[in-house]
PDB file of C-alpha atoms in Angstrom:
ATOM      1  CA  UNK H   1      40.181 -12.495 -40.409  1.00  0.00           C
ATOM      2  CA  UNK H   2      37.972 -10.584 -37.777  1.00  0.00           C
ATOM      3  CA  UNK H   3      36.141  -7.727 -39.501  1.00  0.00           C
ATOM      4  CA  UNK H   4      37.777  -4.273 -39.273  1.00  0.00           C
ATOM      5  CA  UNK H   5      34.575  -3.458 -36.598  1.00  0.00           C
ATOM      6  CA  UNK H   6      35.480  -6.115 -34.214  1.00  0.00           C
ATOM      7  CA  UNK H   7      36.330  -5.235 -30.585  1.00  0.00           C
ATOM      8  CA  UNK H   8      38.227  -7.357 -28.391  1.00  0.00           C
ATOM      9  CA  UNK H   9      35.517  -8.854 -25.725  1.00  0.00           C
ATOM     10  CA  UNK H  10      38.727  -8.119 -23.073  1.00  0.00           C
ATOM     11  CA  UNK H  11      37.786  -4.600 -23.775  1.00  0.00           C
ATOM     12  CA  UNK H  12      33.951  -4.870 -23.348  1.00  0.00           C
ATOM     13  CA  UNK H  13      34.782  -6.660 -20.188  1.00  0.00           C
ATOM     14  CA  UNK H  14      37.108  -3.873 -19.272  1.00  0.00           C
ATOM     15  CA  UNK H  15      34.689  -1.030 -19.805  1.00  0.00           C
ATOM     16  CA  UNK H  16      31.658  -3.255 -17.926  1.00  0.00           C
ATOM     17  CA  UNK H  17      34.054  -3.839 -14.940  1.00  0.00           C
ATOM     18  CA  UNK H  18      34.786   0.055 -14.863  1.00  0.00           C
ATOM     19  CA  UNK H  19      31.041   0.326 -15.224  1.00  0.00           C
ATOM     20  CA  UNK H  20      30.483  -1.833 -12.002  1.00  0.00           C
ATOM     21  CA  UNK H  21      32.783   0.455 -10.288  1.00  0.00           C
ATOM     22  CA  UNK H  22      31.140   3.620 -10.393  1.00  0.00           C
ATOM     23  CA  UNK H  23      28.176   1.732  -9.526  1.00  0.00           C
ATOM     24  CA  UNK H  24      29.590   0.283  -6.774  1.00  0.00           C
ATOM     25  CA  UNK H  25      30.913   3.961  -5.273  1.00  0.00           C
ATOM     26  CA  UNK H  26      27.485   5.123  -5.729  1.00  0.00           C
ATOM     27  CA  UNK H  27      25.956   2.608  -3.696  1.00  0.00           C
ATOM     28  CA  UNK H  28      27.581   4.003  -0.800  1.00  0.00           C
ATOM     29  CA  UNK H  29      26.632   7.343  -1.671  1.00  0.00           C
ATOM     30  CA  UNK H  30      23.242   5.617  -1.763  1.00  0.00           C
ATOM     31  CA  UNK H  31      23.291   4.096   1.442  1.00  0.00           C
ATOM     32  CA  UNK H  32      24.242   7.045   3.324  1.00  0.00           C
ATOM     33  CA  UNK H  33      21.298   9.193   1.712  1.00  0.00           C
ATOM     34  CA  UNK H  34      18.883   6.164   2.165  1.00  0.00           C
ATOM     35  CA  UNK H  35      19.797   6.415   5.805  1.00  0.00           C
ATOM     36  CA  UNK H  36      19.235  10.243   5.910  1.00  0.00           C
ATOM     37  CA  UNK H  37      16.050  10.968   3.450  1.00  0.00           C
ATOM     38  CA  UNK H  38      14.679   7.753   2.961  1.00  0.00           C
ATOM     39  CA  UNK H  39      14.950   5.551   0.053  1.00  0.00           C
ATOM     40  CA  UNK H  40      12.331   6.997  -2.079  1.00  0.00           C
ATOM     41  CA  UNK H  41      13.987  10.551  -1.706  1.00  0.00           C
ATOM     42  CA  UNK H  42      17.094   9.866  -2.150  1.00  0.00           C
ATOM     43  CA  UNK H  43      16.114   7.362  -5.722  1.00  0.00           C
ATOM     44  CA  UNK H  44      13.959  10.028  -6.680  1.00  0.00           C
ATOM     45  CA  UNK H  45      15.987  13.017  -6.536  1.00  0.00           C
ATOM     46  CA  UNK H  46      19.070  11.001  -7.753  1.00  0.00           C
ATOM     47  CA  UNK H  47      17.404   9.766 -10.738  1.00  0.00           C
ATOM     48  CA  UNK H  48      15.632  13.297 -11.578  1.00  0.00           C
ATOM     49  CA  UNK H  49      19.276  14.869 -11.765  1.00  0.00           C
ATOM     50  CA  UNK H  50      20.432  11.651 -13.158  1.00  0.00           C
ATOM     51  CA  UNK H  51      17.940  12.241 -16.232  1.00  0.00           C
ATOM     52  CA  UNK H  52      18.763  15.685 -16.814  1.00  0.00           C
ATOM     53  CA  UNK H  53      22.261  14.700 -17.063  1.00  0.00           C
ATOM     54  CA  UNK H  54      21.925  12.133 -19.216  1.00  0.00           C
ATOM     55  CA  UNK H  55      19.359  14.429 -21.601  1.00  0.00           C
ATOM     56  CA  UNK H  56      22.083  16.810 -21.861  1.00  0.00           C
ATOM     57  CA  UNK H  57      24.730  14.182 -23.056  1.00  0.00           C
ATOM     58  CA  UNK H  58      21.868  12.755 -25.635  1.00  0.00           C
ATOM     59  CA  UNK H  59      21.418  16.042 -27.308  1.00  0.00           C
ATOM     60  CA  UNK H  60      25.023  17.102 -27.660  1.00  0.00           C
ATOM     61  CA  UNK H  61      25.638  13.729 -29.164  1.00  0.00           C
ATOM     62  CA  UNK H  62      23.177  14.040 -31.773  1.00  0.00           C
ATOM     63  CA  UNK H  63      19.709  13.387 -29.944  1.00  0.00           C
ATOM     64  CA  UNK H  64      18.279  11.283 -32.746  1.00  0.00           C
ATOM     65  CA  UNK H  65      14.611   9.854 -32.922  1.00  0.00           C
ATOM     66  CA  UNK H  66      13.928   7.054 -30.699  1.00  0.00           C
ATOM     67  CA  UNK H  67      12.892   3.917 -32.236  1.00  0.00           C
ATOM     68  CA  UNK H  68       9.524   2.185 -31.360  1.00  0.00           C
ATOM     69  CA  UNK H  69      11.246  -0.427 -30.771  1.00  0.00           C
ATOM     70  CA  UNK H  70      13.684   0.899 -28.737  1.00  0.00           C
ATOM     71  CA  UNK H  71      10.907   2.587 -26.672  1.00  0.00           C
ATOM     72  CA  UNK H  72       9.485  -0.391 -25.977  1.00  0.00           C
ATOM     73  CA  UNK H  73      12.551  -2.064 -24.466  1.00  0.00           C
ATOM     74  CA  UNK H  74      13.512   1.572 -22.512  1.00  0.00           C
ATOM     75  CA  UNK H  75      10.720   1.259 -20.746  1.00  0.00           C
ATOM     76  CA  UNK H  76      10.667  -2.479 -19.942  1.00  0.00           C
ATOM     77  CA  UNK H  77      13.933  -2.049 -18.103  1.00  0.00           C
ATOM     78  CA  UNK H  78      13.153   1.274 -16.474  1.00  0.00           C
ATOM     79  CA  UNK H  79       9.918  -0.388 -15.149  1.00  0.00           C
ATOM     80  CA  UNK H  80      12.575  -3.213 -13.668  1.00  0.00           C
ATOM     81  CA  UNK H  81      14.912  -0.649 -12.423  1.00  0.00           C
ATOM     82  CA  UNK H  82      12.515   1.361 -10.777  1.00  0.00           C
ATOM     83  CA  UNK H  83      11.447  -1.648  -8.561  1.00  0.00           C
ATOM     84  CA  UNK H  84      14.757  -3.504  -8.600  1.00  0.00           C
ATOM     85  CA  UNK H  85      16.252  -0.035  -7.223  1.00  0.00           C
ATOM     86  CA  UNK H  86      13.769   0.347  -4.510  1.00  0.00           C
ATOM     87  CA  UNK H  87      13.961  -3.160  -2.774  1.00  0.00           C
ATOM     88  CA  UNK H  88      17.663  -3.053  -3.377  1.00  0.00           C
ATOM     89  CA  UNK H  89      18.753   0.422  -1.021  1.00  0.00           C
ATOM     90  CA  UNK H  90      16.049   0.022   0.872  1.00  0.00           C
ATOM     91  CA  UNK H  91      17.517  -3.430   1.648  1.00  0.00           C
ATOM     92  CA  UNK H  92      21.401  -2.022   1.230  1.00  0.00           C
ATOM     93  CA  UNK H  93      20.279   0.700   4.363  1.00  0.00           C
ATOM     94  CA  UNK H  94      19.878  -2.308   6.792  1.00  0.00           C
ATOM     95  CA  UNK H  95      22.470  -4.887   5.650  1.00  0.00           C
ATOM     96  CA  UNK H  96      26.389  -4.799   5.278  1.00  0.00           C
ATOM     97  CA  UNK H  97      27.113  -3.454   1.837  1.00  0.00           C
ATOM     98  CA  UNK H  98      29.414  -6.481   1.208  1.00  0.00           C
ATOM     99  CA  UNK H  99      26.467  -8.886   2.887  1.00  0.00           C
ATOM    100  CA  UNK H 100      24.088  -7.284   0.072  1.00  0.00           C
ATOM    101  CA  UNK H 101      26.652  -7.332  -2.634  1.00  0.00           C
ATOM    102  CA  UNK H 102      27.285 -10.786  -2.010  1.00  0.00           C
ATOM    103  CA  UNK H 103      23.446 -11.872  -1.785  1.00  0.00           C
ATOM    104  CA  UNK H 104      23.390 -10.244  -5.199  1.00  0.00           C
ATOM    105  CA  UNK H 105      25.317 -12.780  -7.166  1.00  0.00           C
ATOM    106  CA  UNK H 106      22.626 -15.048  -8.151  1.00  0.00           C
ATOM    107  CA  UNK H 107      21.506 -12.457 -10.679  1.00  0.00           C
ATOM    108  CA  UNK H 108      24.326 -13.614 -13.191  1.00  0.00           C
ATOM    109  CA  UNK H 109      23.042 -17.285 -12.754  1.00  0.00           C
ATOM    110  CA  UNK H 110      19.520 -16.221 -13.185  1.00  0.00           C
ATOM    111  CA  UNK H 111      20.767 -14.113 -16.195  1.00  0.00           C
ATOM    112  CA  UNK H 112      22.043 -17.613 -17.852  1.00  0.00           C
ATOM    113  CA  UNK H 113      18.766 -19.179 -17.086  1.00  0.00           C
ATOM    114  CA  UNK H 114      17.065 -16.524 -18.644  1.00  0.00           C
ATOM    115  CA  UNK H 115      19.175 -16.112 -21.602  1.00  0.00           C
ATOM    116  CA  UNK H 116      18.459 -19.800 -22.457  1.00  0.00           C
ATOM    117  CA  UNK H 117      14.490 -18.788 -22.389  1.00  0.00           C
ATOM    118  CA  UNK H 118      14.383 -15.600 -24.150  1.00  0.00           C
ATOM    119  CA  UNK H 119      17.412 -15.578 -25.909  1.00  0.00           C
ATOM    120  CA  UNK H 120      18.563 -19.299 -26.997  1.00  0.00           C
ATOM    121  CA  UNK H 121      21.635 -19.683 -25.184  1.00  0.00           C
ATOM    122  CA  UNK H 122      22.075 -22.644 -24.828  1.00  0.00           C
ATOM    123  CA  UNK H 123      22.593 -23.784 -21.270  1.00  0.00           C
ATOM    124  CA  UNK H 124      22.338 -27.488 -19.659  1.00  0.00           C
ATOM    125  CA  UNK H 125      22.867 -29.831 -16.486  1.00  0.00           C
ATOM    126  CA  UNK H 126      26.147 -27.462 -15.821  1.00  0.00           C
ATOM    127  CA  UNK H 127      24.136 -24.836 -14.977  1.00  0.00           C
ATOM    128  CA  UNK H 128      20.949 -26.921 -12.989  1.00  0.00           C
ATOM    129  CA  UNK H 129      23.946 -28.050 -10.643  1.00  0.00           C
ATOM    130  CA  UNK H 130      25.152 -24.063 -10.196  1.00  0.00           C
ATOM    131  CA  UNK H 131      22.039 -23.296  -9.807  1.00  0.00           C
ATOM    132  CA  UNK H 132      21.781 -25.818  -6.186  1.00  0.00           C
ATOM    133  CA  UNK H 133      25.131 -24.688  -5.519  1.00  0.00           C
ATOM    134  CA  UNK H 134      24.425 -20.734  -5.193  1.00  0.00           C
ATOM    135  CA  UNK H 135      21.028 -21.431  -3.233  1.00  0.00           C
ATOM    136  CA  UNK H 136      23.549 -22.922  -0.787  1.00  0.00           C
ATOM    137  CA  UNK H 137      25.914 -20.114  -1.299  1.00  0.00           C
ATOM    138  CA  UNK H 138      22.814 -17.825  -0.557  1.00  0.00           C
ATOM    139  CA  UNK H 139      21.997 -19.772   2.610  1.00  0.00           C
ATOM    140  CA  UNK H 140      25.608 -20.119   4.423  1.00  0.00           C
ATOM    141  CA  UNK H 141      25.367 -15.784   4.350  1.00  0.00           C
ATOM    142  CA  UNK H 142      21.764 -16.313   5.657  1.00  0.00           C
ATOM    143  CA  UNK H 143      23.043 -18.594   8.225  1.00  0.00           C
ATOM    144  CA  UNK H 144      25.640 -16.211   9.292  1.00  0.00           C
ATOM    145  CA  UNK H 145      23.754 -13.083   9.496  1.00  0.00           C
ATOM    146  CA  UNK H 146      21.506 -14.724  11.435  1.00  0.00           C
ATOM    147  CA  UNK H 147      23.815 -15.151  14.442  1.00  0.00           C
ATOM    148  CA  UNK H 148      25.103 -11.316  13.923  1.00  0.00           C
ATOM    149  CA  UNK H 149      23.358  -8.528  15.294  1.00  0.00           C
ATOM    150  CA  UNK H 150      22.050  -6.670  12.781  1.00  0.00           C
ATOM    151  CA  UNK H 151      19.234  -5.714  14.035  1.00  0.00           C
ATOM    152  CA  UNK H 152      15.463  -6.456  13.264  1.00  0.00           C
ATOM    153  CA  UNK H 153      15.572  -4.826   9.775  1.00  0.00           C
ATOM    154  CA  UNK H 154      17.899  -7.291   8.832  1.00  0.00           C
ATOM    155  CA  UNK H 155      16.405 -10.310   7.716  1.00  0.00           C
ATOM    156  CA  UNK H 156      13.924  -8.253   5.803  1.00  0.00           C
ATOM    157  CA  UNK H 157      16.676  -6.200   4.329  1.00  0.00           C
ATOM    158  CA  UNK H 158      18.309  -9.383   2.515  1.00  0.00           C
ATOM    159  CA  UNK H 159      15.086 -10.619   1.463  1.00  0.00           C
ATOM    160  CA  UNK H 160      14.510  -7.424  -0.339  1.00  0.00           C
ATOM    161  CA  UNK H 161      17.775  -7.760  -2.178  1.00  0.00           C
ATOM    162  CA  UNK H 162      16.861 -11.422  -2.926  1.00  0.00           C
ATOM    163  CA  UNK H 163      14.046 -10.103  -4.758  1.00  0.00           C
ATOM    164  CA  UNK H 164      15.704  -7.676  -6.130  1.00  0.00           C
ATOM    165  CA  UNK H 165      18.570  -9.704  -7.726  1.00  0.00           C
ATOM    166  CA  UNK H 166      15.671 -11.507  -9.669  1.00  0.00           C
ATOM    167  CA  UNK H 167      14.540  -8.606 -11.057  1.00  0.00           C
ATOM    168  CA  UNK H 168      18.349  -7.754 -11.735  1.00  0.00           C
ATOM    169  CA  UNK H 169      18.970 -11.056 -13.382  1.00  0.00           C
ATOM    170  CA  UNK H 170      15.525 -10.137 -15.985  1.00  0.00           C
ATOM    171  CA  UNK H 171      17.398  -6.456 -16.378  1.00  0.00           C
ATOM    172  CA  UNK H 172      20.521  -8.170 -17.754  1.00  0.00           C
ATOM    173  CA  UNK H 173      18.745  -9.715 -20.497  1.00  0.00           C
ATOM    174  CA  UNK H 174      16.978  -6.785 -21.035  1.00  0.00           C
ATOM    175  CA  UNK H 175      19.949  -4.277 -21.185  1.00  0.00           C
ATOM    176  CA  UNK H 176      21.423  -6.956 -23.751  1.00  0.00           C
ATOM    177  CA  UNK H 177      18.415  -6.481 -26.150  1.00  0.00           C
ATOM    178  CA  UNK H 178      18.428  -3.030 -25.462  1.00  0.00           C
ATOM    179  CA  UNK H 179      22.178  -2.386 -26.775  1.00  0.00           C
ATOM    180  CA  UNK H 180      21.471  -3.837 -30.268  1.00  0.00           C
ATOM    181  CA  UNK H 181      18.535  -1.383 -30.925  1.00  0.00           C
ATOM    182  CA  UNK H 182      19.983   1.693 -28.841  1.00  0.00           C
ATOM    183  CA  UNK H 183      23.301   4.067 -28.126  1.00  0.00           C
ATOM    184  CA  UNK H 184      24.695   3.965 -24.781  1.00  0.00           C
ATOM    185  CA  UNK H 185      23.945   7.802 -24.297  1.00  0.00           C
ATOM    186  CA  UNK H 186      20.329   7.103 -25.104  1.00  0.00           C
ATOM    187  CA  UNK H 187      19.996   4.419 -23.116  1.00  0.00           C
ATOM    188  CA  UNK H 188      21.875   6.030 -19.975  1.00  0.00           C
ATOM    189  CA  UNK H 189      19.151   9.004 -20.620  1.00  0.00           C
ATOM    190  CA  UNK H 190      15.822   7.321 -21.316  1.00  0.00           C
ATOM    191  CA  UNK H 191      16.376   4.649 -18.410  1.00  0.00           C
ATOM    192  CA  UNK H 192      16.714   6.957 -15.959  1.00  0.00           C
ATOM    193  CA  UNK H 193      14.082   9.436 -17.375  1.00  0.00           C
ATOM    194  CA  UNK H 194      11.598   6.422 -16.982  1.00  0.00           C
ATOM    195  CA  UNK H 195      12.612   5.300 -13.528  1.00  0.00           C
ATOM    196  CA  UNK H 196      12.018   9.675 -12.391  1.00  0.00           C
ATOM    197  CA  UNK H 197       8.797   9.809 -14.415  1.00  0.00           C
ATOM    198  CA  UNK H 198       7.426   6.506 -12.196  1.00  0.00           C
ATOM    199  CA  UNK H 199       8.582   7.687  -9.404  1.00  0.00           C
ATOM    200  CA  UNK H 200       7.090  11.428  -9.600  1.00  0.00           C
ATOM    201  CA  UNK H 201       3.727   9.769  -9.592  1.00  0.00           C
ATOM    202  CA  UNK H 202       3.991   8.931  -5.939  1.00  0.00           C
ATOM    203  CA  UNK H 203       5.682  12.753  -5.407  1.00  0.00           C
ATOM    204  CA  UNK H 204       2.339  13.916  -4.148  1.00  0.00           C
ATOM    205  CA  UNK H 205       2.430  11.902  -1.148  1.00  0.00           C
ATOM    206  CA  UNK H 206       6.165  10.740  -0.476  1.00  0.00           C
ATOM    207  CA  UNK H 207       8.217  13.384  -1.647  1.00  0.00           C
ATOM    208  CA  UNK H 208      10.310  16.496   0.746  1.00  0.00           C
ATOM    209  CA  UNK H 209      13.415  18.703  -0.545  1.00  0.00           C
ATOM    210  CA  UNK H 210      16.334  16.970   0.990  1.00  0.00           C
ATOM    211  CA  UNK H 211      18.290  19.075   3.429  1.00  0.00           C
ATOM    212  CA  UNK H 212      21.294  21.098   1.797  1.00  0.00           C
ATOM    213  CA  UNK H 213      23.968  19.436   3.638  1.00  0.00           C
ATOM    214  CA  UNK H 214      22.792  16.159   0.631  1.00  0.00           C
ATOM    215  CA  UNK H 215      22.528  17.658  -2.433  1.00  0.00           C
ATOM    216  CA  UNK H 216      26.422  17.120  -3.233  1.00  0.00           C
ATOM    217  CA  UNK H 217      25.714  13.448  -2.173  1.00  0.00           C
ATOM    218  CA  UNK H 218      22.475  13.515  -4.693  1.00  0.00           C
ATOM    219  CA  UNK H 219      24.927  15.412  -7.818  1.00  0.00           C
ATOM    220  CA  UNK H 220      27.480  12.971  -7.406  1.00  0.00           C
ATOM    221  CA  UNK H 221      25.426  10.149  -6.976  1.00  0.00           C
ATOM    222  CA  UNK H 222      23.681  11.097 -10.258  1.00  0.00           C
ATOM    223  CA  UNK H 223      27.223  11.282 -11.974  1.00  0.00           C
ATOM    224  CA  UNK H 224      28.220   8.334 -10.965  1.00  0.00           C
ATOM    225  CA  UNK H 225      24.935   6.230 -12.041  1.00  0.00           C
ATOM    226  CA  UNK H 226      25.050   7.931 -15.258  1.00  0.00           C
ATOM    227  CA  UNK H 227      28.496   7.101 -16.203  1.00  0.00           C
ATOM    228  CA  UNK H 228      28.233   3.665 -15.339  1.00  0.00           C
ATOM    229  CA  UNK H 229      25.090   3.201 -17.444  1.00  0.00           C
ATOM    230  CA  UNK H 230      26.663   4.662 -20.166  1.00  0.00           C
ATOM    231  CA  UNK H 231      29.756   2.469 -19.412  1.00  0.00           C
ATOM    232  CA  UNK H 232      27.640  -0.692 -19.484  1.00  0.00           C
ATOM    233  CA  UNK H 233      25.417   0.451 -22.595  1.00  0.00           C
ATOM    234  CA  UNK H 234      28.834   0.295 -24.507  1.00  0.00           C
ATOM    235  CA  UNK H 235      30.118  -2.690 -23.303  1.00  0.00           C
ATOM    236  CA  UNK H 236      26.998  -4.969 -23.676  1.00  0.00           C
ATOM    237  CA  UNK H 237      26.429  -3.816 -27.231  1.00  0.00           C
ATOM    238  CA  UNK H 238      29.763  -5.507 -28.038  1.00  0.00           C
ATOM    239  CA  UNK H 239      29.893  -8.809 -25.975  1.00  0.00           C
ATOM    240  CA  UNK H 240      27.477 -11.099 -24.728  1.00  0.00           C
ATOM    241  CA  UNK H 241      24.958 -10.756 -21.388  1.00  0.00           C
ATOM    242  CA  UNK H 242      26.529 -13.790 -19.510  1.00  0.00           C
ATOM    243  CA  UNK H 243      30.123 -12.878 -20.749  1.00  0.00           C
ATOM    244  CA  UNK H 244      29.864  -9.625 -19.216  1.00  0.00           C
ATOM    245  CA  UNK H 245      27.988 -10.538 -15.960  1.00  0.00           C
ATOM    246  CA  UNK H 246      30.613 -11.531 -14.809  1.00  0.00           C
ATOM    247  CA  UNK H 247      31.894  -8.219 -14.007  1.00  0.00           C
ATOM    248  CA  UNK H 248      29.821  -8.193 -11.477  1.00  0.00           C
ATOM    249  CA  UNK H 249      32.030  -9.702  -8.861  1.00  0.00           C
ATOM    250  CA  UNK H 250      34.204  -6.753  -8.883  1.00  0.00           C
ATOM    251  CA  UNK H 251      31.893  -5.568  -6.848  1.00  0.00           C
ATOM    252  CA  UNK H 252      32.326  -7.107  -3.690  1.00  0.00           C
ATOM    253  CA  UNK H 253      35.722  -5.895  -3.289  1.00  0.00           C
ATOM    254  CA  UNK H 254      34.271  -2.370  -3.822  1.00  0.00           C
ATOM    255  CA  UNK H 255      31.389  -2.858  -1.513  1.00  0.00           C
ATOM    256  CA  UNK H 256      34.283  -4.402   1.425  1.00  0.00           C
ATOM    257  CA  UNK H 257      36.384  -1.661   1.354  1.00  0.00           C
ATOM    258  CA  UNK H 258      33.684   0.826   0.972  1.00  0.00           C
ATOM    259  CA  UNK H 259      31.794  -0.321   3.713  1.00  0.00           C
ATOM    260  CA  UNK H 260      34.394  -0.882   5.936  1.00  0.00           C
ATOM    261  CA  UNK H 261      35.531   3.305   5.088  1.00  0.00           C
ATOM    262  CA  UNK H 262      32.178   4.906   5.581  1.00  0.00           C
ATOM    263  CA  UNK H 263      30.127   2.502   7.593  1.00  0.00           C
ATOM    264  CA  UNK H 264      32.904   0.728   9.641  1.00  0.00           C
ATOM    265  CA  UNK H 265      31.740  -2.903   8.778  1.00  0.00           C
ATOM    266  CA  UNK H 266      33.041  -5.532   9.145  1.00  0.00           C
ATOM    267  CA  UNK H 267      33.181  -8.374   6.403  1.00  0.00           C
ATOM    268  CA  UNK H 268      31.723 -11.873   8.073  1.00  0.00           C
ATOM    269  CA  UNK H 269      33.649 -15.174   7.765  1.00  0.00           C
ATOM    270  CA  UNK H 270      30.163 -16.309   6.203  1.00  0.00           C
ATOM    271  CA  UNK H 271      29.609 -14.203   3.874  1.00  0.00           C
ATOM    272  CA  UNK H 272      33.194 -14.438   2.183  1.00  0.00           C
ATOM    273  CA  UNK H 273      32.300 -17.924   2.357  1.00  0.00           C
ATOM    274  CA  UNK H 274      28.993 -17.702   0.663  1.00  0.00           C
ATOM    275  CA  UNK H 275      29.981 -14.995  -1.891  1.00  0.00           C
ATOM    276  CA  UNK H 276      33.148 -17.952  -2.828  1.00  0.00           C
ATOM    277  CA  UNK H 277      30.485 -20.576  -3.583  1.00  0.00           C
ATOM    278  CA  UNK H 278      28.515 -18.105  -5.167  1.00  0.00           C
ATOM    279  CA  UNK H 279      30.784 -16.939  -7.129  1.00  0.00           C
ATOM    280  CA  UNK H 280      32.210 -20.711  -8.407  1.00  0.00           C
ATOM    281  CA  UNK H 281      28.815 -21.335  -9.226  1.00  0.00           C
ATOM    282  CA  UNK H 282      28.397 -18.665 -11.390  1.00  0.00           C
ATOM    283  CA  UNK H 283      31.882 -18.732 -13.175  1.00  0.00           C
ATOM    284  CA  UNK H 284      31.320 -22.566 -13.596  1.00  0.00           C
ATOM    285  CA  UNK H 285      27.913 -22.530 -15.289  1.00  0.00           C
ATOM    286  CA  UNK H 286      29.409 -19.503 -17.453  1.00  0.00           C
ATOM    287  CA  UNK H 287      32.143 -22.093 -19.251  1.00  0.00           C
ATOM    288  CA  UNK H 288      30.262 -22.495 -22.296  1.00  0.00           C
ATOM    289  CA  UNK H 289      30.501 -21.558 -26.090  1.00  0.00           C
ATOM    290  CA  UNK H 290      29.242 -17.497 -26.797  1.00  0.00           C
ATOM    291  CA  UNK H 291      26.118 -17.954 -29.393  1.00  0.00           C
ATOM    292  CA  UNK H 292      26.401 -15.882 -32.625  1.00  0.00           C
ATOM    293  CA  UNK H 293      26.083 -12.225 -32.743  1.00  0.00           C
ATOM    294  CA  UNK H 294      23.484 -13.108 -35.059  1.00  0.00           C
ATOM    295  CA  UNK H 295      21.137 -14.682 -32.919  1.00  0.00           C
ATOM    296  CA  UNK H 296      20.953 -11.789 -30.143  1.00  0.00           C
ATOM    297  CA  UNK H 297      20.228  -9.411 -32.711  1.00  0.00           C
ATOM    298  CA  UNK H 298      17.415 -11.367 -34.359  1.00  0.00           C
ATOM    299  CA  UNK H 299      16.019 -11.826 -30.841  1.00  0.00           C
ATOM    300  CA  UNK H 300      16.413  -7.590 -30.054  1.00  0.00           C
TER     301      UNK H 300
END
């Protein structure tokens, strides 16, 4: 008999794949205020409001004393937001959002990889073969945006969200060893309290008071990002990292349709291509057997 605490994982996977939706509104909010302020501006204002919101929703849920523990595992993953945010809409302002989306998928493969160092999951050949399989995934959208005109940006632009879905893959571990030590409101809060207080450092020399006609853009962005961290901070503290990274394909319908509203792009024959083989890759190497709670929590 399951124990009376049990949650389906259909429900985890539920509440990540909601999670992944505000996310992947916000991106466009993202986009168009990267376009307008810059991308420092519009991460640091975003993530200031972001933190305020998500103080607000600590205290009134009981605010309770942060764990050194926890501490130290808050501020690994803000440090690996803060850059993984930066290379990711400063690459999202010069690329298709369904071109970057796409590119992102490696980060659940990586996630696997990594979960077999730090964690012990145990992963094999399955995954070594994915792993060839999404690098070619990865280079059919190269291929293709390379015969688009996307200006000179663009190349550079999917090389920063390369780099950024590494970083992305090394936050999914993190936020997995993060949910066994911390509640999803404190972790929603703290994250994006670090990823401000970095960023106000370079405030001396980078920063400018957006124009009024984006501060409704900035607020909603903030809501959004908050809500889907808390979102995810519930859902990974009740299923397993390369379970629930899955969710993250979700996305690419999202970032289609959104692009296509706000930005009028147009999907490429290449990159629904690429994000397919992606995609397979990932959801084949994922077919293995979930370790025990156990383990993940002896490892947080």
């Amino acid at each position: 008999m399951k124990p009376a605490h049990a949650l389906s994982p259909a429900l985890a996977l539920g509440v990540a794949a909601g999670g992944i939706g505000l996310f992947s509104i916000m991106d466009a909010f993202m986009k168009s205020l990267v376009i307008a302020i810059g991308v420092y501006n519009a991460l640091l204002w975003r993530t200031t409001l972001s933190s305020i919101i998500g103080g607000v929703a600590w205290r009134a849920g009981g605010g309770r004393r942060i764990g050194r523990r926890a501490l130290r595992l808050h501020l690994a993953r803000g440090t690996l937001t803060t850059a993984m945010a930066l290379l990711f809409f400063w690459g999202l302002a010069r690329v298709p959002m369904a071109q970057a989306i796409a590119l992102t998928y490696i980060a659940p493969l990586l996630a696997l990889l990594l979960g077999a160092w730090l964690l012990g999951e145990r992963v094999g050949a399955r995954v070594v073969g994915a792993s060839f399989a999404a690098l070619a995934g990865v280079a059919v959208i190269l291929a293709g945006q390379a015969r688009m005109t996307l200006g000179p940006d663009a190349l550079a632009g999917a090389g920063a969200i390369l780099l950024s879905a590494i970083l992305y893959a090394a936050n999914l571990i993190v936020a997995r060893l993060q949910s066994q030590v911390a509640a999803p409101r404190e972790i929603a809060f703290v994250q994006s309290a670090v990823t401000a207080t970095l960023l106000l450092c370079a405030a001396p020399w980078l920063a400018m008071l957006p124009p009024a006609e984006q501060w409704w853009k900035i607020a909603l962005s903030a809501l959004l990002a908050t809500g889907s961290l808390f979102l995810l901070g519930w859902a990974y503290a009740h299923a397993e990292a390369g379970f629930l990274a899955t969710t993250e394909y979700t996305s690419f319908v999202y970032a289609a349709v959104l692009g296509w509203a706000f930005f009028g792009e147009i999907v490429a024959p290449t990159t629904l291509a690429g994000a397919g083989v992606i995609v397979a890759a990932c959801l084949y190497a994922a077919r293995r057997r979930a370790i025990p709670q156990g383990a993940l929590e002896g490892a947080a």
